[in-house]
XYZ file of C-alpha atoms in Angstrom:
506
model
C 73.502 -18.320 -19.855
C 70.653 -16.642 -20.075
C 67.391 -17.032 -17.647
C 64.187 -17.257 -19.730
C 61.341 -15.068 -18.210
C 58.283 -17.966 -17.264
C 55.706 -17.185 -19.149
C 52.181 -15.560 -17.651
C 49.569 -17.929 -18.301
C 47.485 -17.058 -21.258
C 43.586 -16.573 -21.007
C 42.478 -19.945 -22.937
C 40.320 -19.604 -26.606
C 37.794 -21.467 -27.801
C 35.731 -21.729 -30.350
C 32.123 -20.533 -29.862
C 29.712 -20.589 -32.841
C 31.796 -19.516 -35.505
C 33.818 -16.907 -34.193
C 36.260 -17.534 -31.239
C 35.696 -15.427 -28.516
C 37.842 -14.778 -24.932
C 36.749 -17.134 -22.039
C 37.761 -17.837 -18.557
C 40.477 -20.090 -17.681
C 38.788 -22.314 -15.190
C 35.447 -22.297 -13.376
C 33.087 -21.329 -12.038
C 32.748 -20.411 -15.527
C 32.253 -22.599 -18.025
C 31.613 -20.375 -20.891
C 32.748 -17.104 -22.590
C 31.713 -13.942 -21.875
C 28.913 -13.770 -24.690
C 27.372 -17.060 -24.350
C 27.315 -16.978 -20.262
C 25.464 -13.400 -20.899
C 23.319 -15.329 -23.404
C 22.844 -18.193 -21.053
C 21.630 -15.257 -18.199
C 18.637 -13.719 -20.836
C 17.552 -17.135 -21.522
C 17.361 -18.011 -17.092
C 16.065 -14.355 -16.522
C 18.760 -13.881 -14.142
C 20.865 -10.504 -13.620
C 24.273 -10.915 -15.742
C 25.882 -8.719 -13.409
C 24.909 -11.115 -10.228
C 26.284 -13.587 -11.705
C 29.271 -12.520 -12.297
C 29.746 -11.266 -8.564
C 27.819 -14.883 -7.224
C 28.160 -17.630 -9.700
C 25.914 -19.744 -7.727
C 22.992 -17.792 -8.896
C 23.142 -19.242 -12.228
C 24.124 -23.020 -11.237
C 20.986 -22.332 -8.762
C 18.840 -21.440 -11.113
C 19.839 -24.373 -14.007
C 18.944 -26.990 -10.855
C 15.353 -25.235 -10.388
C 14.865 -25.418 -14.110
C 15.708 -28.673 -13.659
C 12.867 -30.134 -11.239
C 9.435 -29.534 -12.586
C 6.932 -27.816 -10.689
C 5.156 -31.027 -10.111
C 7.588 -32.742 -7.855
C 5.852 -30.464 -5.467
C 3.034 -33.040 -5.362
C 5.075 -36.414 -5.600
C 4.551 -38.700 -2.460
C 8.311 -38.824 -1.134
C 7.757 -40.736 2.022
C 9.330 -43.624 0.784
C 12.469 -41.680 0.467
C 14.725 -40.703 2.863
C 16.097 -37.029 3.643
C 18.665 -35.948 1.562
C 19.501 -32.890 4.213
C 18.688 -31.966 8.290
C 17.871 -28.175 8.701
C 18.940 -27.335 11.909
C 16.740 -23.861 12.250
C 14.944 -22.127 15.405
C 15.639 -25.357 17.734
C 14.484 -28.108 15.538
C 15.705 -30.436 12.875
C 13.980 -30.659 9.789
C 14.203 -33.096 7.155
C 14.152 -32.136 3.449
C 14.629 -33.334 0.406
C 16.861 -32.240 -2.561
C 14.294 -31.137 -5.409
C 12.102 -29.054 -2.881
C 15.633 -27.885 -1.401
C 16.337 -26.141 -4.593
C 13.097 -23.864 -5.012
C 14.794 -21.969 -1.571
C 18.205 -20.207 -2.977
C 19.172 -19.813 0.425
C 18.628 -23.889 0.829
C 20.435 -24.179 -2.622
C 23.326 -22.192 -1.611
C 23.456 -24.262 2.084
C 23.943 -27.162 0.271
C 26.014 -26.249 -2.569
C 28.955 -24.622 0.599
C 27.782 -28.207 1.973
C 28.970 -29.756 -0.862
C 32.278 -27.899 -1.355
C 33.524 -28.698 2.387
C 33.422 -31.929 0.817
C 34.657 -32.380 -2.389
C 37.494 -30.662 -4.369
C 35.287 -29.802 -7.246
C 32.052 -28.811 -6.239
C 31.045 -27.755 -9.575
C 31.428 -31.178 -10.829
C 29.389 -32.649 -7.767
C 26.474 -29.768 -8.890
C 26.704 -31.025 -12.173
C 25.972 -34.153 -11.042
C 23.081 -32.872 -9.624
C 21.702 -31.608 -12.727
C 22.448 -34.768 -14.853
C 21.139 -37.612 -12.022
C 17.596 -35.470 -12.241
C 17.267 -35.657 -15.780
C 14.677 -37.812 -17.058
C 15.393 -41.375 -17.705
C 18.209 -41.592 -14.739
C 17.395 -43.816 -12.327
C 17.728 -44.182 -8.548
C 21.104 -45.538 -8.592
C 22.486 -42.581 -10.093
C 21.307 -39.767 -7.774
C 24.372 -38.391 -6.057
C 22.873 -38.410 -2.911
C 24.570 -36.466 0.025
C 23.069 -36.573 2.914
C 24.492 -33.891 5.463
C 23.275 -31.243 8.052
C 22.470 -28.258 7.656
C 22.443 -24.838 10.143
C 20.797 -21.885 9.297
C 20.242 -18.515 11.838
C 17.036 -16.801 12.204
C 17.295 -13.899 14.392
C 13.847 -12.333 12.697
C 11.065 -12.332 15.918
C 8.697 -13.145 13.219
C 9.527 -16.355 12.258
C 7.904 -18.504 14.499
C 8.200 -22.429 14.226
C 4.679 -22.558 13.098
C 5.100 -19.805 10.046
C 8.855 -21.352 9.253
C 7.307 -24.540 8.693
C 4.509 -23.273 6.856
C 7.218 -22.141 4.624
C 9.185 -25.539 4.176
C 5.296 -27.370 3.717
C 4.813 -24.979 0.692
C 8.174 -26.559 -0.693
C 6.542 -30.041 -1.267
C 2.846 -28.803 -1.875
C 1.116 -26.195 -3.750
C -1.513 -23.535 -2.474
C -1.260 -24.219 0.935
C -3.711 -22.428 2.997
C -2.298 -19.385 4.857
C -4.160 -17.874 7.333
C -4.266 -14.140 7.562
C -3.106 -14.189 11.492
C 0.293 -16.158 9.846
C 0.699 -14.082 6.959
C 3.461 -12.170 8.726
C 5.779 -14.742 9.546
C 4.878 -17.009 6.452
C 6.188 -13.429 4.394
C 9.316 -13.208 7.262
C 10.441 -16.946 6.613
C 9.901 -17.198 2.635
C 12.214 -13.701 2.524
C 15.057 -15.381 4.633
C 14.423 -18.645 2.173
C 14.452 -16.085 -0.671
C 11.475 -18.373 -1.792
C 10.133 -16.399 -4.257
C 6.645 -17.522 -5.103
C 5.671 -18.054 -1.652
C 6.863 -14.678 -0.617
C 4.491 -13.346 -3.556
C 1.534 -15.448 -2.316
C 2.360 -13.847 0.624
C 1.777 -10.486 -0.602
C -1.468 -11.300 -2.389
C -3.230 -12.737 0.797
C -2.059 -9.785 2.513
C -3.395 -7.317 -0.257
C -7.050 -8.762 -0.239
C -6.448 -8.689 3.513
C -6.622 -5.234 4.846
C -8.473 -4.173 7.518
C -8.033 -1.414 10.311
C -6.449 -4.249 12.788
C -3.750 -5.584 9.667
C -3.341 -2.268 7.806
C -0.209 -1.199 10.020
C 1.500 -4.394 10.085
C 1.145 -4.867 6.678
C 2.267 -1.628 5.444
C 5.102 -1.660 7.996
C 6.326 -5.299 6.352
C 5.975 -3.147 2.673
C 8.008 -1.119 3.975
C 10.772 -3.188 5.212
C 11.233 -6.160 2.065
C 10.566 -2.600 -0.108
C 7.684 -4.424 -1.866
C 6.183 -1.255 -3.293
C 2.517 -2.934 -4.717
C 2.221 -3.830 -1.221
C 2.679 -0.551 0.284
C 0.921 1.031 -2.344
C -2.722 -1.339 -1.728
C -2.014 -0.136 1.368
C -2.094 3.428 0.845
C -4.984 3.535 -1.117
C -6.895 1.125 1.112
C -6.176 4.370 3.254
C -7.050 6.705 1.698
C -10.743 5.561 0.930
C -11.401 4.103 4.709
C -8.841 6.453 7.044
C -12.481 8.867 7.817
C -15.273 6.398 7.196
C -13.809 2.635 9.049
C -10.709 3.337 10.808
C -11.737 6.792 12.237
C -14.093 5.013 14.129
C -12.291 2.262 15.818
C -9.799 2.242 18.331
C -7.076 0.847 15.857
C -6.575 4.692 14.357
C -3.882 4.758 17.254
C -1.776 2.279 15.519
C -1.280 4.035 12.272
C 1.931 5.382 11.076
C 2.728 8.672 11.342
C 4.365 8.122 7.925
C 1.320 6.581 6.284
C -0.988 9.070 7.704
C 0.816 11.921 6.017
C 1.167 10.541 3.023
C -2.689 9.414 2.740
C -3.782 13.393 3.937
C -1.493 14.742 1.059
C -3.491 12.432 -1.463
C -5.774 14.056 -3.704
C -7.848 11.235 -3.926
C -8.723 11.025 -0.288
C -12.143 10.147 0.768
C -14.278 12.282 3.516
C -17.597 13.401 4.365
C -16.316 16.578 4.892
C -13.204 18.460 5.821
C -14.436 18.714 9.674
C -14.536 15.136 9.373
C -11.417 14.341 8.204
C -10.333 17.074 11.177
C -12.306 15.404 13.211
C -10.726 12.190 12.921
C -6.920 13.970 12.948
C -7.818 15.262 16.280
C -9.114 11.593 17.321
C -5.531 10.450 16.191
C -3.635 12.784 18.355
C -5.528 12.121 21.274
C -4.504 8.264 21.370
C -1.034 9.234 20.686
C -1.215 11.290 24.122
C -3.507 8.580 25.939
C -1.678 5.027 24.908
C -2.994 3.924 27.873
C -6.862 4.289 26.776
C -8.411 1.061 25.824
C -11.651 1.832 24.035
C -12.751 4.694 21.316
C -13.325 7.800 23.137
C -16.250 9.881 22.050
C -15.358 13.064 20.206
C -16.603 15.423 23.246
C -13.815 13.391 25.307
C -11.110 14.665 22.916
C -12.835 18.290 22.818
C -12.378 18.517 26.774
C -8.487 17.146 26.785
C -7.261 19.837 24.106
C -9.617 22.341 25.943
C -7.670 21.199 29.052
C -4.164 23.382 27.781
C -3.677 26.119 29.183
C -4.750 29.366 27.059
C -1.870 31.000 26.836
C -0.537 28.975 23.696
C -1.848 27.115 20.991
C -1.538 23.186 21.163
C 0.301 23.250 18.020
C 2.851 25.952 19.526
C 3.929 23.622 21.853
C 6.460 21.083 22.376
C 4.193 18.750 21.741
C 2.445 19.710 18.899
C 5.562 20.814 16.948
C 6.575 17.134 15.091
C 2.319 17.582 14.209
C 2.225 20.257 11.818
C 3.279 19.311 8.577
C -0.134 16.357 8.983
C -2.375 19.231 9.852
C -1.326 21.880 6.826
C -2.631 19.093 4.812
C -6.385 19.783 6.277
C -8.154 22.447 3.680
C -9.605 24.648 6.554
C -10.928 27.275 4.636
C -13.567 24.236 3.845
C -15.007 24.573 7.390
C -17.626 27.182 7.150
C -20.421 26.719 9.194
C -20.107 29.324 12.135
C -20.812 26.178 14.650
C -17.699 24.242 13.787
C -15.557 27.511 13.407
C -16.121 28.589 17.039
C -15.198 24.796 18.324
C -11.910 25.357 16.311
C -11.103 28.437 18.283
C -12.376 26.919 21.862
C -10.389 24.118 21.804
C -7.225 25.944 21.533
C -5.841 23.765 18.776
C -4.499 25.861 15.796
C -2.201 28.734 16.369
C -4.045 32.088 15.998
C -2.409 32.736 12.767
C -4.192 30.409 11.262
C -7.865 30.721 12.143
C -7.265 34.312 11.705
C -6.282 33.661 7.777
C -9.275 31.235 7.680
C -11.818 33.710 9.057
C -10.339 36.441 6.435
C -10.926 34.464 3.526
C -14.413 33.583 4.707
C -15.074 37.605 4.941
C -13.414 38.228 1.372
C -15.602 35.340 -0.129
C -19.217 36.191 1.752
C -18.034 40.146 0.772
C -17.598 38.888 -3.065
C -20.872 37.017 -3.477
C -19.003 33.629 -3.078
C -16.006 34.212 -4.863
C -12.446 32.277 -3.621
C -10.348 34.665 -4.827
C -7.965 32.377 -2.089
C -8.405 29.096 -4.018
C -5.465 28.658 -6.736
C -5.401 24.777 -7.461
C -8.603 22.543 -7.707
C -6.913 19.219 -6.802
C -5.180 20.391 -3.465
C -7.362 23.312 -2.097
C -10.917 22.753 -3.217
C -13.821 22.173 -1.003
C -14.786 18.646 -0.462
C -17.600 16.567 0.019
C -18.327 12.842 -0.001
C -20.860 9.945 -0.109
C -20.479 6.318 0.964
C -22.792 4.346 -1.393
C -23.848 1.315 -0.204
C -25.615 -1.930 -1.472
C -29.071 -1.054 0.286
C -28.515 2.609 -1.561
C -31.237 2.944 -4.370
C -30.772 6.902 -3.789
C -28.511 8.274 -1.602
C -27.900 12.109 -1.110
C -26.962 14.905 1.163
C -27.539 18.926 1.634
C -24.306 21.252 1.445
C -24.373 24.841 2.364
C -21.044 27.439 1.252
C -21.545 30.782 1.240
C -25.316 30.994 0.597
C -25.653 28.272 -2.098
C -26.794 25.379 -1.308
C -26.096 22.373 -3.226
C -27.390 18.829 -3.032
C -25.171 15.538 -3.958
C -26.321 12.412 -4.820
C -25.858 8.741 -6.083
C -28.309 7.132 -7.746
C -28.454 3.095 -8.557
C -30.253 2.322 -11.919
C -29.842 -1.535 -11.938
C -27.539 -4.318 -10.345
C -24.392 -2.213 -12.229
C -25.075 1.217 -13.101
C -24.880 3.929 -10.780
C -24.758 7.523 -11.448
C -23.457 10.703 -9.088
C -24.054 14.119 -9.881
C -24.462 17.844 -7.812
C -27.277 19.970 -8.441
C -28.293 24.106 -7.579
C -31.252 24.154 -5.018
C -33.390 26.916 -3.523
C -33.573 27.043 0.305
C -36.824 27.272 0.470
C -37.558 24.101 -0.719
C -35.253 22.679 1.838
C -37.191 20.640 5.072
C -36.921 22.519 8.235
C -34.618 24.884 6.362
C -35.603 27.779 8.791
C -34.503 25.660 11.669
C -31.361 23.743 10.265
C -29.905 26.281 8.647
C -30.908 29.088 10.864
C -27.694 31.201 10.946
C -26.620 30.136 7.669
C -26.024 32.966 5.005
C -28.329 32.890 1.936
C -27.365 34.207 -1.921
C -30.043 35.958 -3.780
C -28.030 35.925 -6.775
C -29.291 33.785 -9.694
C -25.972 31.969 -11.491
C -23.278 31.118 -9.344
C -19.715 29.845 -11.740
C -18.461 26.890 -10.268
C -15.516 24.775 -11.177
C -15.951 20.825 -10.109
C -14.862 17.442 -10.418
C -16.762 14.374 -9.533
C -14.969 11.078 -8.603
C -15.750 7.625 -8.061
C -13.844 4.553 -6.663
C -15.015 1.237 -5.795
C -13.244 -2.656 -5.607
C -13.558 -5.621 -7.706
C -11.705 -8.799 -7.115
C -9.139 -6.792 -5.165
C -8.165 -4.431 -7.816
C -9.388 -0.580 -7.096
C -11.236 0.980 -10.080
C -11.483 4.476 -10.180
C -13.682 6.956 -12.677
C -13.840 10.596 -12.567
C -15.297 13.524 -15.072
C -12.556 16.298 -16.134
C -12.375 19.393 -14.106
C -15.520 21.242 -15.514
C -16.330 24.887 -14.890
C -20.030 25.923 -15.314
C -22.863 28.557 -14.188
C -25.666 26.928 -11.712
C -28.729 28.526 -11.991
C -31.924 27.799 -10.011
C -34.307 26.477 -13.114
C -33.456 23.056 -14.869
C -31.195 22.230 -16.996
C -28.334 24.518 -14.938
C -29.466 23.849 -11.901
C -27.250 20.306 -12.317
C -24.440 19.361 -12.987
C -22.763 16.816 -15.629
C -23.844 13.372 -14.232
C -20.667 10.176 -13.476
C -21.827 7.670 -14.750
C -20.199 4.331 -14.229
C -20.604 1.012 -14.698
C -19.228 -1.652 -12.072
C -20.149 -4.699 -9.574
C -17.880 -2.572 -7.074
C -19.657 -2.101 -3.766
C -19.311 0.110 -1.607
C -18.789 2.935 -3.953
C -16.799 6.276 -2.772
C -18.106 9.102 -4.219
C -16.048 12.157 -3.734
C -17.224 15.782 -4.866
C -14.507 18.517 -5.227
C -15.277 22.758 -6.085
C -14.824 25.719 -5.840
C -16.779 28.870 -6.566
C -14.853 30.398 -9.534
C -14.225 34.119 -9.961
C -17.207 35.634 -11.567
């Protein structure tokens, strides 16, 4: 007699449309393989999740499920459905606003399987006792507790219920100083929208005291338009707002080096943007120092090192390289700021010696920066800060015997215009005691290669406007003597006006 082999169960068919197509034998899929990857496009959810976590797609058919304005349904009459046992307390909830969380929804769906032998069916359930026309009586409700672990410093009790509020109401206020752990808890609750409100509020937000918490938080939930608002924010307010207050200490070493790198960052001047590099180091060194120390303060702690090395050479100074090759130094020109540079004992010797060479090459070739290769990396800049009171707003700028003048100029509630323009020096004020050991070109064209930019703010978004780089001879007589005018049209205010050149070969 011989023994039959049992049979291997077969994968079941059915028929789909009108084709039949393979499907799983059981659940959690209730489908086949097409129309559960159909069923995914139409929900917007990752096929590929699913398959790994078929909750995600019975989580997401329940949120489709409850419209959005159950949010602002009076429910007081109605008793919990679930108690959240979270950070010490026990909060009651209910099962529509439960389901906008998917780390609620998946609590209670595990809830719901330690009880039942079919917890698909009881989710079904769900779905059908919510659709309209059910009434009371039918709900499936299942009362049951809860526990969820928050081990996030963040979270306080205040932000986490913040979080569960914005379950059952819409646009509820959060304040800037509980932005943090509002973000913190709506992550853990994988609440989407809240966690995006989040974002926004912290995007229109920044200020010197926020803009390292915030970009740290970016950094961590690797929410890139956050990060990003907050590099840009940077890079237009590192020399003009937070160079002057005592929150520079706080920024990231990170951040910093990314902003410096930036070709779109906004200075005065490159011995301002040094200036305010130097002013970062020193609170590094002096955590202990509670108020903004004036810039002779820093000048007499570097000057403090001994002589024999650098204070980049050092130990110390090593990890701070890489943020100061960013600085353009061959910018710094006048002999005043050059001979601070070498008393404070700052740079190694290698490099003011290559900066002093190239400033003897350039005077010795009637301007010329033979040394200058790229426009958008190594090109001398300048910038202006317009401001709402501006009608006219310029400033004098001295290289190698040319001087230059830059200036904004407001021509009604929206216009503006920003342009450079040749000048003699003798029709400068007090030109023979500003600029008294200040070199001075007799030469009557001078070929310059420039680029004038512009960024301002409107309802949060940056807007920026530039010209192309454009290479042209100055002369001393209108029309060369200027340059091609920005002009731009915005409600943006302040404006950033940044002016980038370099003296081209003749």
């Amino acid at each position: 007699m011989k023994m039959l082999n049992p049979q291997k169960p077969r994968l079941e068919r059915r028929i789909a449309g009108s084709t039949n197509r393979w499907r799983f034998p059981r659940q959690p899929f209730s489908g086949d393989l097409l129309g559960l990857s159909q069923m995914c496009k139409a929900a917007n959810i990752d096929f590929d999740e699913v398959l790994k976590n078929p909750d995600r797609l019975c989580i997401s058919q329940i949120q489709k499920i409850f419209p959005e304005n159950l949010k602002n349904k009076t429910i007081q009459s109605r008793e919990a459905d679930v108690i959240l046992e979270c950070l010490g307390f026990k909060w009651e909830l209910h099962q529509p606003q439960l389901f906008q969380s998917e780390t609620l929804a998946k609590l209670y769906l595990m809830g719901l399987a330690r009880g039942n032998a079919n917890p698909e069916k009881e989710s079904v359930k769900i779905l059908q006792a919510q659709q309209p026309g059910r009434s009371r009586e039918q709900r499936p409700v299942k009362k049951m507790i809860l526990s969820l672990k928050i081990n996030d410093p963040l979270v306080t009790r205040e932000a986490f219920a913040t979080a569960l509020k914005n379950l059952y109401m819409q646009e509820v206020k959060i304040c800037l100083d509980d932005v943090l752990g509002v973000l913190a808890a709506a992550h853990i609750l994988q609440f989407g929208s809240l966690f995006q409100r989040c974002v926004t509020v912290m995007m229109s937000g920044l200020t010197p005291s926020t803009i390292k918490n915030f970009y740290l938080a970016g950094c961590k939930y690797k929410e890139e338009p956050l990060t990003t608002a907050c590099e840009k924010w940077m890079e237009m307010n590192l020399v003009p707002l937070v160079g002057t207050q005592i929150h520079l200490r706080k920024i990231p070493k990170e951040l910093l080096h990314k902003v410096l790198k930036s070709p779109r960052l906004f200075t005065f001047s490159e011995f301002d943007l040094l200036k305010t590099l130097l002013l970062w180091v020193y609170l590094q060194l002096n955590n202990k120092t509670q108020t903004f120390p004036m810039y002779q303060t820093v000048l007499m702690f570097f000057s403090s090192f001994p002589k024999n090395c650098a204070f980049l050479d050092r130990d110390v100074g090593q990890n701070l390289i890489p943020l100061f090759l960013c600085l353009r130094l061959h910018s710094i020109t006048k002999g005043k700021d050059l001979e601070e540079l070498r008393h404070i004992n700052f740079f190694p010797e290698s490099w003011l010696v290559r900066v002093t060479a190239n400033h003897y090459h350039a005077l010795e070739n009637g301007g010329d920066m033979a040394h200058v290769k790229d426009l958008s990396t190594q090109a001398v800049r300048f910038g202006l800060l317009f401001n709402q009171e501006y009608t006219t707003h310029s400033k004098v700028i001295t290289l190698y015997g040319f001087f230059f003048e830059i200036k904004g100029i407001k021509h009604d509630t929206t216009s503006y215009s920003f342009h450079m323009q040749r000048i003699r020096h003798t029709d400068l004020e007090c030109a023979s005691t500003v600029y008294e050991n200040t070199p001075i070109s007799l030469r009557a064209e001078r070929l310059v290669t420039y680029e004038i930019r512009a960024q301002t703010t409107v309802d949060g978004k940056w807007q920026e406007f530039r010209t192309n780089q454009i290479t042209q001879k100055f002369g001393l007589a209108e029309p060369s003597c200027k340059s091609h005018a920005l002009k731009i049209q915005t409600v943006g205010i302040p404006i950033y006006a940044s002016f980038s050149f370099v003296f081209s070969l003749s």
